[in-house]
Coordinates of C-alpha atoms in Angstrom, one line a residue:
X23 CA 171.6 114.5 166.3
X24 CA 168.7 116.7 165.1
X25 CA 165.4 116.2 166.9
X26 CA 162.8 116.4 164.1
X27 CA 159.4 114.8 163.5
X28 CA 157.8 115.1 160.2
X29 CA 154.3 116.6 160.3
X30 CA 152.6 115.4 157.1
X31 CA 149.8 117.5 155.7
X32 CA 147.6 118.1 152.6
X33 CA 148.8 121.7 152.4
X34 CA 151.3 122.1 149.6
X35 CA 152.8 125.2 151.2
X36 CA 153.4 123.4 154.5
X37 CA 154.8 120.4 152.6
X38 CA 157.2 122.6 150.8
X39 CA 158.3 124.1 154.1
X40 CA 158.8 120.6 155.5
X41 CA 161.1 119.7 152.6
X42 CA 163.1 123.0 152.9
X43 CA 163.4 122.4 156.7
X44 CA 164.9 118.9 156.0
X45 CA 167.3 120.4 153.4
X46 CA 168.3 123.0 156.0
X47 CA 169.0 120.2 158.6
X48 CA 171.0 118.2 156.0
X49 CA 173.2 121.3 155.4
X50 CA 173.5 122.2 159.1
X51 CA 177.2 122.9 159.7
X52 CA 177.3 121.0 163.0
X53 CA 174.8 118.1 162.8
X54 CA 174.1 117.9 159.1
X55 CA 175.0 115.1 156.7
X56 CA 178.7 115.0 155.7
X57 CA 177.8 114.3 152.0
X58 CA 175.2 117.0 151.7
X59 CA 177.4 119.6 153.4
X60 CA 180.2 118.9 150.9
X61 CA 178.0 119.5 147.8
X62 CA 178.5 122.5 145.5
X63 CA 176.2 123.8 142.7
X64 CA 178.5 122.1 140.2
X65 CA 178.5 118.9 142.2
X66 CA 174.7 118.9 142.0
X67 CA 174.4 119.0 138.2
X68 CA 174.8 115.3 137.5
X69 CA 172.5 114.4 140.4
X70 CA 169.8 116.7 139.2
X71 CA 170.1 115.4 135.6
X72 CA 169.9 111.8 136.9
X73 CA 166.7 112.5 138.9
X74 CA 165.0 114.2 135.9
X75 CA 165.9 111.2 133.7
X76 CA 164.5 108.8 136.3
X77 CA 161.3 110.9 136.3
X78 CA 161.1 110.7 132.5
X79 CA 161.6 106.9 132.7
X80 CA 158.7 106.6 135.2
X81 CA 156.6 108.9 132.9
X82 CA 157.3 106.8 129.8
X83 CA 156.5 103.6 131.8
X84 CA 153.2 105.1 133.0
X85 CA 154.2 104.3 136.6
X86 CA 152.3 106.9 138.6
X87 CA 153.7 106.1 142.1
X88 CA 157.2 106.1 140.7
X89 CA 156.6 109.4 138.9
X90 CA 155.5 110.9 142.3
X91 CA 158.7 109.5 144.0
X92 CA 161.0 110.8 141.3
X93 CA 159.3 114.2 141.1
X94 CA 159.8 114.5 144.8
X95 CA 163.5 113.8 144.3
X96 CA 163.7 116.6 141.7
X97 CA 162.1 119.0 144.3
X98 CA 164.6 117.9 146.9
X99 CA 167.5 118.6 144.6
X100 CA 166.2 122.0 143.6
X101 CA 165.7 123.0 147.3
X102 CA 169.2 121.7 148.2
X103 CA 170.7 123.6 145.3
X104 CA 168.8 126.8 146.5
X105 CA 170.1 126.2 150.0
X106 CA 173.7 125.9 148.8
X107 CA 173.5 129.2 146.9
X108 CA 172.0 130.8 149.9
X109 CA 174.7 129.6 152.3
X110 CA 177.4 130.7 149.8
X111 CA 175.9 134.2 149.6
X112 CA 175.0 134.0 146.0
X113 CA 171.3 134.6 146.4
X114 CA 168.5 133.3 148.6
X115 CA 165.8 130.8 147.5
X116 CA 163.2 133.5 148.3
X117 CA 164.9 135.9 145.8
X118 CA 165.0 133.2 143.2
X119 CA 161.3 132.4 143.6
X120 CA 160.3 136.0 143.7
X121 CA 162.2 136.8 140.5
X122 CA 160.6 133.7 138.8
X123 CA 157.1 134.7 139.8
X124 CA 157.6 138.3 138.6
X125 CA 159.0 137.1 135.3
X126 CA 156.2 134.7 134.5
X127 CA 153.5 137.2 135.4
X128 CA 155.3 139.8 133.2
X129 CA 155.6 137.3 130.3
X130 CA 151.9 136.3 130.5
X131 CA 150.1 139.7 130.0
X132 CA 147.2 137.8 128.3
X133 CA 146.6 136.1 131.6
X134 CA 147.5 138.7 134.2
X135 CA 146.7 141.8 132.2
X136 CA 144.3 142.9 129.4
X137 CA 146.4 141.8 126.4
X138 CA 144.4 139.6 124.1
X139 CA 145.8 136.7 122.1
X140 CA 144.1 134.3 119.7
X141 CA 146.7 131.5 119.4
X142 CA 150.0 130.1 120.6
X143 CA 152.0 131.9 118.0
X144 CA 150.9 135.3 119.4
X145 CA 151.8 134.1 122.9
X146 CA 155.3 133.3 121.8
X147 CA 155.6 136.5 119.8
X148 CA 154.7 138.6 122.9
X149 CA 157.0 136.4 125.0
X150 CA 160.0 137.2 122.8
X151 CA 159.1 140.8 122.5
X152 CA 158.9 141.2 126.3
X153 CA 162.3 139.5 126.7
X154 CA 163.8 142.0 124.3
X155 CA 162.0 145.3 124.9
X156 CA 161.1 145.0 128.6
X157 CA 163.9 142.8 130.0
X158 CA 166.6 144.0 127.7
X159 CA 167.6 140.6 126.5
X160 CA 168.8 141.7 123.1
X161 CA 170.1 139.2 120.6
X162 CA 173.8 139.3 119.7
X163 CA 173.8 140.7 116.2
X164 CA 177.1 138.9 115.3
X165 CA 175.9 135.5 116.5
X166 CA 173.3 133.9 114.3
X167 CA 172.9 131.1 116.8
X168 CA 172.4 133.3 119.8
X169 CA 169.9 131.7 122.2
X170 CA 171.3 128.2 122.0
X171 CA 171.5 126.4 125.3
X172 CA 175.2 125.6 125.4
X173 CA 174.8 123.1 128.2
X174 CA 172.1 121.1 126.4
X175 CA 173.0 117.6 125.2
X176 CA 175.0 117.7 122.0
X177 CA 172.4 115.8 120.0
X178 CA 169.8 118.5 120.9
X179 CA 172.2 121.3 120.1
X180 CA 172.9 119.7 116.7
X181 CA 169.2 119.5 115.9
X182 CA 168.6 123.1 117.0
X183 CA 171.6 124.4 115.0
X184 CA 170.6 122.6 111.8
X185 CA 166.9 123.6 112.1
X186 CA 167.7 127.3 112.6
X187 CA 170.1 127.2 109.6
X188 CA 167.5 125.4 107.5
X189 CA 164.9 128.1 108.3
X190 CA 166.8 130.7 106.3
X191 CA 167.5 128.4 103.4
X192 CA 170.7 126.6 104.3
X193 CA 169.4 123.1 103.6
X194 CA 169.2 120.3 101.0
X195 CA 166.3 120.4 98.6
X196 CA 165.2 116.9 99.5
X197 CA 166.0 113.8 101.5
X198 CA 168.2 112.4 98.7
X199 CA 170.7 115.2 99.1
X200 CA 171.0 114.4 102.8
X201 CA 171.4 110.7 102.2
X202 CA 174.2 111.5 99.7
X203 CA 175.9 113.7 102.4
X204 CA 175.6 110.9 105.0
X205 CA 177.2 108.4 102.6
X206 CA 180.0 110.9 101.8
X207 CA 180.8 111.5 105.5
X208 CA 180.7 107.7 106.1
X209 CA 183.3 107.2 103.4
X210 CA 185.5 110.0 104.9
X211 CA 185.3 108.2 108.3
X212 CA 186.6 105.0 106.7
X213 CA 189.4 106.9 104.9
X214 CA 190.5 108.9 108.0
X215 CA 194.0 107.8 109.1
X216 CA 194.4 108.8 112.7
X217 CA 192.4 109.4 115.9
X218 CA 191.8 113.1 115.4
X219 CA 190.8 112.7 111.8
X220 CA 188.4 109.9 112.8
X221 CA 186.8 112.1 115.5
X222 CA 186.3 115.0 113.1
X223 CA 184.8 112.8 110.4
X224 CA 182.6 110.9 112.9
X225 CA 181.3 114.3 114.1
X226 CA 180.5 115.3 110.6
X227 CA 178.7 111.9 110.1
X228 CA 176.6 112.4 113.2
X229 CA 175.8 116.0 112.2
X230 CA 174.6 114.7 108.8
X231 CA 172.6 111.9 110.4
X232 CA 170.8 114.5 112.6
X233 CA 169.9 116.5 109.5
X234 CA 168.5 113.3 108.0
X235 CA 166.3 113.0 111.1
X236 CA 165.3 116.7 110.9
X237 CA 164.3 116.6 107.2
X238 CA 162.1 113.6 108.0
X239 CA 160.5 115.5 111.0
X240 CA 162.0 113.1 113.5
X241 CA 163.8 114.2 116.7
X242 CA 167.2 112.4 116.7
X243 CA 166.9 111.7 120.4
X244 CA 163.6 110.0 119.8
X245 CA 165.1 107.9 117.1
X246 CA 168.1 107.0 119.2
X247 CA 165.9 106.2 122.2
X248 CA 163.8 103.8 120.1
X249 CA 166.9 102.1 118.8
X250 CA 168.3 101.8 122.4
X251 CA 165.0 100.2 123.5
X252 CA 165.0 97.7 120.6
X253 CA 168.6 96.7 121.1
X254 CA 168.1 96.2 124.9
X255 CA 165.0 94.1 124.3
X256 CA 166.7 92.0 121.6
X257 CA 169.9 91.5 123.6
X258 CA 168.0 90.4 126.7
X259 CA 166.1 87.9 124.6
X260 CA 169.5 86.7 123.1
X261 CA 170.8 86.4 126.7
X262 CA 167.7 84.2 127.6
X263 CA 168.2 82.0 124.6
X264 CA 171.9 81.5 125.3
X265 CA 171.1 80.6 128.9
X266 CA 168.4 78.1 127.7
X267 CA 171.0 76.5 125.5
X268 CA 173.5 76.3 128.3
X269 CA 175.8 78.9 126.8
X270 CA 177.6 81.8 128.5
X271 CA 177.9 85.0 126.5
X272 CA 181.6 85.2 127.1
X273 CA 182.2 81.8 125.4
X274 CA 180.1 82.5 122.2
X275 CA 181.9 82.3 118.9
X276 CA 181.1 84.9 116.2
X277 CA 178.9 82.3 114.4
X278 CA 177.0 81.6 117.6
X279 CA 176.5 85.3 118.2
X280 CA 175.1 85.7 114.7
X281 CA 172.9 82.6 114.9
X282 CA 171.3 83.8 118.2
X283 CA 170.8 87.3 116.9
X284 CA 169.1 86.1 113.8
X285 CA 166.9 83.9 116.0
X286 CA 165.9 86.9 118.0
X287 CA 165.1 89.0 115.0
X288 CA 163.0 86.2 113.4
X289 CA 160.8 86.4 116.5
X290 CA 159.9 90.0 115.5
X291 CA 161.5 91.4 118.6

């Protein structure tokens, strides 16, 4: 057992120390938590993603107390990840934070030095120039898509890839061309004969659909998020109607499913 009493404060630095102390106790080889002691950086990936998504949910819902709680969970995961790297001898959290501070001071000469900028475009231009000339992060000349975050969700990667290609002219002249491509890929999905062929053609269909979003200035993840919300709302309403009629979802016939769905849609849900 670890004898510890939390001393709350209004000092952010002290509160950060409190959280780091708790993480240190959780990772204590003798008295720490078995689950926390077993975690590796790779184990932490899904958990961190989950906490960030939960914060985003709270943000979208406008729930301030929930936002605070979920942001705290994000900090906990970051500190825990830093502690794991420290214990494994990769780097210390202090080194990580110092490097981060130095980098952001260096990349903001218009704030921490006498460089003058007049707009966001100039800020980004300086940012990229510093990355290349000062930090030596040169682009790979043989990789047009150098800079893509390979661990980003595939939908975001697809949008980024198609947008970069379109910037140099690899694009349809108008929306009609993309619609034709979507229809072409859909037909190829239908005609595909085996699993591998289906997967390939479905990938092409999704890629084309993302381009249709892009050419309409819509982020595909936003469009899909909206569709998800609408479906969940409608299905929950369908569920309520079925219960009111004394029906279980498992017992519904195709005709009943269709009837209930049309009733929901007619309510403008």
